[in-house]
Amino acid sequence: MLDLCGRGMQPNGQAPVFILREGTERSHGRIAQSNNIAAARAVADAVRSTLGPKGMDKMLVDEGGDVIITNDGATILREMDIEHPAAKMIIEVSKTQEQECYDGTTTAVILSGELLKKSEELISKNIHPTIICDTFRKVGTDLNAIIDGLAHNSDDNTLLDVAKTSLTGKSAGSIKDFLGGICVDAVNRLATSGRVDLNEIMVVKAVGGEAIDSELVSSVVLDKERCHPNMPLTVESPRVLIYNNSIMVQTTEMDANIQITDPNQITAFLEQEEEYLRNLVNDIVGSGAKVVVCQKEIDDLAKHYLAKAGVLAVEKVPKSDIEALSRTTGASILNNLEDVKAGEDVLGQCGLVEEKKVGELPMVFFHDPQESIPVTLILRGGTVPFVEEIERAFDDAVGVVSVAHEDGKVLTGGGSVFAALSHKLHEVAQTQNGRERMATEAFAEALLVVPLTLVENAGLDPVDEMMTLRTHHASNDNSAYGVNVFEGGLADMSEAGVFEPKRVVAQAIKSAVETAIMILRIDDVISSKKVS
Ligand code: ADP
Ligand code: MG
């Protein structure tokens, strides 16, 4: 017989016919399936030990010798140089999870791995993958309603718990009450404008001091000082001009030599430049602007004239800050200073602009801008890596708080919901027959990988702890009981304040199911080798 790669002889004894390019590799049937499952499970196993507050960290070293230490599932998988196509599909799970929910990446990945492990057992009992896939898909959909039934409505207290749960186990965990409070505050402030868009939270890093000196302010803060010492430190109710170019004498792109034959010509030349800058500044001052924010450089002489006119100017302001200032003060971003002559329309308005020190660093604050209320986090901390780590932890925590705020629904953590769902699925399985029942039971068992992994990572006894957990959920309707990772045994997670957004759990299950199905449905892997 002839296979696609043209191996073997045709029955009539003629030479093989090559359909695919020489060197193409192919595996199919059970072998393809078990290779894919093994690869996907290997990825899941790689991140397993990082789950939960007692999870361990991974040290990732790249080709250049740079080191990242993290226990964030998505980061680990992003940095790992993975080649196997099925393994790459698992990495997609973590990416989707991070984009949709900011958290739960490890959970989603280990759940995919476990669903595949249980499927493999079913396949070895001669249950066809199609039946497994159909059942998994149905169970995945049915679970949504059960999850909704287990969810609690969120309020400010549970939102704080959501933030603290996300910060647990990270180095920011030591200040989780403080940072969690900031997250809830930030989301609530954004919510007053109707829509929570996390891109509107500005973070200014001020190295020095302690992390608990960090604060959330309703101002735009520029990590810059005013560009001339004679400029005022504060300006009340100024009109604000925003310019995305430099305030310099115009230069041409071309190289040109100017031949000067008479010393007077030099003076005339310089006077002309001075005159040009003075006119520019006069235009600016004439427009009524008392504060100037410039994306590029300002000429020293122009700074001098601006200072003389009592204008507070800031130069070399990053584009993102320029955009935030335009949004909040209502100023247009000018790219031609000719436009200032158009009058007030292009200027913005602010309650107060002042330069003040954050620790040792001078910064310019724009308080009470007229258009919208800005939200800026001034992050403090002893060293640059520490401040950056706090920022990453803040990003995740404020993300989950925004998700919980948006949906208004949270679930208890610590594996409690997974154990409850597992029990409920076992009950559903009782109503089914044969292969479908076996697949539903396999799904129910797979869900237990979350509490089991929390137990293992906490160094507790898996057999005893899982027995206690299962017995509880089989005999009790209180679904809040999960793994007490600190002391062993069970703990009421709503009392312990371990909450996560409903969306994190629902999405983790959804993408785990989708990926497991996608991998199970493959029975043929044909890979062409690159011709070098
Ligand atoms: P993921 O990448 O999936 O978010 P994490 O390492 O952040 O993984 O761990 C999240 C898991 O840890 C969740 O199942 C969560 O409920 C659990 N968890 C967090 N804090 C606690 C706690 N204090 N006690 C028990 N479980 C916790
Ligand atoms: Mg997490």
Short mmCIF file of N, CA, C and O in Angstrom, two decimals, residues 395-473:
data_model
loop_
_atom_site.label_atom_id
_atom_site.label_comp_id
_atom_site.label_asym_id
_atom_site.label_seq_id
_atom_site.Cartn_x
_atom_site.Cartn_y
_atom_site.Cartn_z
N ASP A 395 -0.40 45.38 38.19
CA ASP A 395 -1.11 45.23 36.92
C ASP A 395 -2.06 44.03 36.96
O ASP A 395 -3.21 44.12 36.54
N ASP A 396 -1.55 42.89 37.45
CA ASP A 396 -2.40 41.70 37.52
C ASP A 396 -3.55 41.91 38.50
O ASP A 396 -4.70 41.59 38.20
N ALA A 397 -3.22 42.44 39.67
CA ALA A 397 -4.23 42.56 40.72
C ALA A 397 -5.32 43.54 40.32
O ALA A 397 -6.51 43.28 40.49
N VAL A 398 -4.92 44.68 39.73
CA VAL A 398 -5.94 45.65 39.33
C VAL A 398 -6.75 45.08 38.17
O VAL A 398 -7.95 45.35 38.04
N GLY A 399 -6.11 44.22 37.37
CA GLY A 399 -6.82 43.55 36.28
C GLY A 399 -7.93 42.65 36.82
O GLY A 399 -9.08 42.74 36.37
N VAL A 400 -7.61 41.80 37.79
CA VAL A 400 -8.66 40.89 38.31
C VAL A 400 -9.75 41.67 39.03
O VAL A 400 -10.93 41.32 38.94
N VAL A 401 -9.35 42.75 39.71
CA VAL A 401 -10.38 43.56 40.38
C VAL A 401 -11.31 44.16 39.33
O VAL A 401 -12.53 44.16 39.50
N SER A 402 -10.75 44.61 38.21
CA SER A 402 -11.62 45.22 37.19
C SER A 402 -12.55 44.16 36.59
O SER A 402 -13.72 44.45 36.32
N VAL A 403 -12.03 42.95 36.41
CA VAL A 403 -12.86 41.86 35.88
C VAL A 403 -14.01 41.55 36.85
O VAL A 403 -15.18 41.45 36.46
N ALA A 404 -13.67 41.44 38.14
CA ALA A 404 -14.69 41.12 39.14
C ALA A 404 -15.70 42.26 39.25
O ALA A 404 -16.90 42.05 39.39
N HIS A 405 -15.19 43.48 39.14
CA HIS A 405 -16.07 44.65 39.21
C HIS A 405 -17.03 44.68 38.02
O HIS A 405 -18.23 44.92 38.18
N GLU A 406 -16.48 44.37 36.86
CA GLU A 406 -17.29 44.42 35.64
C GLU A 406 -18.42 43.37 35.68
O GLU A 406 -19.55 43.65 35.35
N ASP A 407 -18.04 42.14 36.07
CA ASP A 407 -19.04 41.07 36.08
C ASP A 407 -19.89 41.09 37.35
O ASP A 407 -20.99 40.54 37.38
N GLY A 408 -19.33 41.66 38.42
CA GLY A 408 -20.06 41.70 39.70
C GLY A 408 -20.18 40.34 40.36
O GLY A 408 -21.00 40.14 41.25
N LYS A 409 -19.36 39.38 39.90
CA LYS A 409 -19.47 38.01 40.45
C LYS A 409 -18.09 37.46 40.82
O LYS A 409 -17.14 37.59 40.04
N VAL A 410 -18.03 36.84 42.00
CA VAL A 410 -16.78 36.21 42.41
C VAL A 410 -17.05 34.78 42.91
O VAL A 410 -18.19 34.43 43.22
N LEU A 411 -15.99 33.99 42.96
CA LEU A 411 -16.08 32.62 43.47
C LEU A 411 -15.04 32.44 44.56
O LEU A 411 -14.01 33.13 44.56
N THR A 412 -15.28 31.49 45.45
CA THR A 412 -14.26 31.23 46.46
C THR A 412 -13.13 30.41 45.82
O THR A 412 -13.35 29.62 44.91
N GLY A 413 -11.90 30.65 46.30
CA GLY A 413 -10.73 29.99 45.72
C GLY A 413 -10.27 28.79 46.53
O GLY A 413 -11.08 28.12 47.20
N GLY A 414 -8.97 28.53 46.47
CA GLY A 414 -8.40 27.43 47.24
C GLY A 414 -8.89 26.07 46.76
O GLY A 414 -8.90 25.10 47.53
N GLY A 415 -9.34 25.99 45.52
CA GLY A 415 -9.79 24.70 44.98
C GLY A 415 -11.21 24.36 45.37
O GLY A 415 -11.74 23.32 44.97
N SER A 416 -11.86 25.25 46.17
CA SER A 416 -13.19 24.92 46.68
C SER A 416 -14.20 24.73 45.54
O SER A 416 -14.93 23.74 45.52
N VAL A 417 -14.20 25.67 44.59
CA VAL A 417 -15.18 25.60 43.51
C VAL A 417 -14.92 24.38 42.62
O VAL A 417 -15.85 23.70 42.19
N PHE A 418 -13.64 24.08 42.39
CA PHE A 418 -13.33 22.92 41.55
C PHE A 418 -13.79 21.62 42.22
O PHE A 418 -14.30 20.72 41.56
N ALA A 419 -13.62 21.55 43.55
CA ALA A 419 -14.08 20.36 44.26
C ALA A 419 -15.60 20.26 44.21
O ALA A 419 -16.16 19.18 44.00
N ALA A 420 -16.27 21.41 44.38
CA ALA A 420 -17.74 21.40 44.35
C ALA A 420 -18.24 21.00 42.95
O ALA A 420 -19.17 20.20 42.82
N LEU A 421 -17.61 21.57 41.93
CA LEU A 421 -18.02 21.24 40.56
C LEU A 421 -17.79 19.76 40.27
O LEU A 421 -18.61 19.10 39.63
N SER A 422 -16.68 19.25 40.75
CA SER A 422 -16.36 17.85 40.53
C SER A 422 -17.46 16.97 41.12
O SER A 422 -17.96 16.04 40.48
N HIS A 423 -17.87 17.29 42.35
CA HIS A 423 -18.91 16.49 42.99
C HIS A 423 -20.21 16.56 42.19
O HIS A 423 -20.86 15.54 41.93
N LYS A 424 -20.55 17.78 41.77
CA LYS A 424 -21.82 17.94 41.03
C LYS A 424 -21.77 17.17 39.70
O LYS A 424 -22.77 16.60 39.27
N LEU A 425 -20.61 17.15 39.09
CA LEU A 425 -20.50 16.40 37.82
C LEU A 425 -20.63 14.90 38.05
O LEU A 425 -21.20 14.18 37.23
N HIS A 426 -20.08 14.43 39.16
CA HIS A 426 -20.24 13.00 39.47
C HIS A 426 -21.72 12.67 39.60
O HIS A 426 -22.17 11.60 39.19
N GLU A 427 -22.47 13.62 40.19
CA GLU A 427 -23.92 13.40 40.31
C GLU A 427 -24.57 13.34 38.92
O GLU A 427 -25.43 12.50 38.67
N VAL A 428 -24.13 14.26 38.04
CA VAL A 428 -24.68 14.25 36.68
C VAL A 428 -24.38 12.91 36.01
O VAL A 428 -25.24 12.32 35.35
N ALA A 429 -23.15 12.42 36.23
CA ALA A 429 -22.73 11.17 35.60
C ALA A 429 -23.64 10.00 35.99
O ALA A 429 -23.88 9.09 35.19
N GLN A 430 -24.16 10.06 37.23
CA GLN A 430 -25.05 8.98 37.70
C GLN A 430 -26.27 8.82 36.79
O GLN A 430 -26.87 7.76 36.71
N THR A 431 -26.65 9.94 36.14
CA THR A 431 -27.85 9.90 35.30
C THR A 431 -27.53 9.45 33.88
O THR A 431 -28.42 9.37 33.04
N GLN A 432 -26.25 9.22 33.62
CA GLN A 432 -25.87 8.85 32.25
C GLN A 432 -25.49 7.37 32.16
O GLN A 432 -25.36 6.70 33.19
N ASN A 433 -25.26 6.95 30.93
CA ASN A 433 -24.89 5.54 30.74
C ASN A 433 -23.60 5.39 29.98
O ASN A 433 -23.19 6.28 29.24
N GLY A 434 -23.01 4.25 30.16
CA GLY A 434 -21.91 3.78 29.31
C GLY A 434 -20.77 4.75 29.16
O GLY A 434 -20.25 5.31 30.13
N ARG A 435 -20.41 4.96 27.88
CA ARG A 435 -19.21 5.74 27.59
C ARG A 435 -19.34 7.19 27.99
O ARG A 435 -18.39 7.81 28.46
N GLU A 436 -20.54 7.74 27.78
CA GLU A 436 -20.74 9.15 28.13
C GLU A 436 -20.52 9.33 29.62
O GLU A 436 -19.87 10.29 30.07
N ARG A 437 -21.02 8.40 30.39
CA ARG A 437 -20.86 8.47 31.83
C ARG A 437 -19.38 8.42 32.21
O ARG A 437 -18.92 9.17 33.08
N MET A 438 -18.65 7.53 31.54
CA MET A 438 -17.23 7.42 31.83
C MET A 438 -16.50 8.73 31.51
O MET A 438 -15.62 9.18 32.25
N ALA A 439 -16.89 9.37 30.40
CA ALA A 439 -16.22 10.62 30.02
C ALA A 439 -16.57 11.73 31.00
O ALA A 439 -15.72 12.54 31.37
N THR A 440 -17.84 11.78 31.43
CA THR A 440 -18.22 12.81 32.41
C THR A 440 -17.46 12.60 33.72
O THR A 440 -16.98 13.55 34.34
N GLU A 441 -17.35 11.34 34.12
CA GLU A 441 -16.61 11.06 35.36
C GLU A 441 -15.14 11.45 35.22
O GLU A 441 -14.53 11.97 36.16
N ALA A 442 -14.60 11.22 34.03
CA ALA A 442 -13.20 11.60 33.81
C ALA A 442 -13.03 13.10 33.94
O ALA A 442 -12.07 13.60 34.54
N PHE A 443 -14.02 13.84 33.40
CA PHE A 443 -13.98 15.31 33.50
C PHE A 443 -14.03 15.72 34.98
O PHE A 443 -13.27 16.58 35.46
N ALA A 444 -14.96 15.07 35.72
CA ALA A 444 -15.11 15.39 37.15
C ALA A 444 -13.79 15.17 37.89
O ALA A 444 -13.39 15.98 38.73
N GLU A 445 -13.12 14.08 37.57
CA GLU A 445 -11.84 13.78 38.23
C GLU A 445 -10.78 14.81 37.84
O GLU A 445 -9.97 15.24 38.67
N ALA A 446 -10.80 15.20 36.55
CA ALA A 446 -9.78 16.15 36.08
C ALA A 446 -9.87 17.47 36.83
O ALA A 446 -8.85 18.10 37.14
N LEU A 447 -11.10 17.90 37.16
CA LEU A 447 -11.26 19.18 37.86
C LEU A 447 -10.53 19.19 39.20
O LEU A 447 -10.10 20.23 39.69
N LEU A 448 -10.38 18.00 39.78
CA LEU A 448 -9.74 17.93 41.10
C LEU A 448 -8.24 18.21 41.04
O LEU A 448 -7.58 18.32 42.08
N VAL A 449 -7.71 18.36 39.83
CA VAL A 449 -6.27 18.63 39.74
C VAL A 449 -5.93 19.97 40.41
O VAL A 449 -4.82 20.14 40.92
N VAL A 450 -6.90 20.90 40.44
CA VAL A 450 -6.58 22.20 41.04
C VAL A 450 -6.36 22.08 42.56
O VAL A 450 -5.27 22.40 43.04
N PRO A 451 -7.37 21.58 43.31
CA PRO A 451 -7.08 21.41 44.75
C PRO A 451 -5.91 20.45 45.00
O PRO A 451 -5.09 20.71 45.90
N LEU A 452 -5.82 19.39 44.20
CA LEU A 452 -4.73 18.42 44.42
C LEU A 452 -3.36 19.11 44.29
O LEU A 452 -2.47 18.90 45.10
N THR A 453 -3.22 19.94 43.27
CA THR A 453 -1.94 20.61 43.08
C THR A 453 -1.66 21.60 44.21
O THR A 453 -0.52 21.74 44.66
N LEU A 454 -2.72 22.27 44.68
CA LEU A 454 -2.51 23.19 45.82
C LEU A 454 -2.01 22.40 47.03
O LEU A 454 -1.12 22.85 47.75
N VAL A 455 -2.59 21.21 47.23
CA VAL A 455 -2.19 20.35 48.34
C VAL A 455 -0.72 19.94 48.18
O VAL A 455 0.10 20.07 49.09
N GLU A 456 -0.40 19.45 47.00
CA GLU A 456 0.98 18.98 46.75
C GLU A 456 1.99 20.10 46.94
O GLU A 456 3.02 19.92 47.59
N ASN A 457 1.65 21.28 46.39
CA ASN A 457 2.60 22.38 46.49
C ASN A 457 2.76 22.90 47.91
O ASN A 457 3.76 23.53 48.24
N ALA A 458 1.74 22.65 48.74
CA ALA A 458 1.85 23.08 50.13
C ALA A 458 2.57 22.03 50.97
O ALA A 458 2.73 22.19 52.18
N GLY A 459 2.97 20.93 50.32
CA GLY A 459 3.69 19.88 51.05
C GLY A 459 2.78 19.08 51.96
O GLY A 459 3.23 18.49 52.93
N LEU A 460 1.47 19.07 51.64
CA LEU A 460 0.53 18.30 52.47
C LEU A 460 0.34 16.91 51.89
O LEU A 460 0.74 16.64 50.76
N ASP A 461 -0.31 16.05 52.66
CA ASP A 461 -0.50 14.67 52.22
C ASP A 461 -1.67 14.59 51.21
O ASP A 461 -2.82 14.84 51.58
N PRO A 462 -1.37 14.25 49.94
CA PRO A 462 -2.43 14.28 48.92
C PRO A 462 -3.59 13.33 49.22
O PRO A 462 -4.75 13.71 49.06
N VAL A 463 -3.30 12.14 49.69
CA VAL A 463 -4.37 11.16 49.88
C VAL A 463 -5.33 11.63 50.97
O VAL A 463 -6.55 11.73 50.76
N ASP A 464 -4.77 11.96 52.14
CA ASP A 464 -5.62 12.39 53.26
C ASP A 464 -6.40 13.65 52.93
O ASP A 464 -7.61 13.73 53.15
N GLU A 465 -5.68 14.63 52.39
CA GLU A 465 -6.32 15.94 52.17
C GLU A 465 -7.43 15.83 51.12
O GLU A 465 -8.49 16.42 51.28
N MET A 466 -7.16 15.08 50.06
CA MET A 466 -8.17 15.00 48.99
C MET A 466 -9.38 14.21 49.47
O MET A 466 -10.51 14.51 49.10
N MET A 467 -9.12 13.22 50.32
CA MET A 467 -10.22 12.44 50.89
C MET A 467 -11.13 13.37 51.71
O MET A 467 -12.35 13.35 51.58
N THR A 468 -10.50 14.18 52.57
CA THR A 468 -11.28 15.11 53.41
C THR A 468 -12.11 16.05 52.53
O THR A 468 -13.29 16.29 52.80
N LEU A 469 -11.45 16.58 51.50
CA LEU A 469 -12.12 17.54 50.64
C LEU A 469 -13.32 16.91 49.91
O LEU A 469 -14.41 17.46 49.87
N ARG A 470 -13.09 15.71 49.37
CA ARG A 470 -14.17 15.04 48.63
C ARG A 470 -15.31 14.71 49.56
O ARG A 470 -16.48 14.89 49.21
N THR A 471 -14.99 14.23 50.74
CA THR A 471 -16.04 13.84 51.68
C THR A 471 -16.88 15.07 52.04
O THR A 471 -18.10 15.01 52.09
N HIS A 472 -16.18 16.18 52.27
CA HIS A 472 -16.92 17.39 52.62
C HIS A 472 -17.92 17.74 51.52
O HIS A 472 -19.10 17.97 51.79
N HIS A 473 -17.43 17.82 50.28
CA HIS A 473 -18.31 18.29 49.20
C HIS A 473 -19.39 17.28 48.85
O HIS A 473 -20.45 17.65 48.33
#
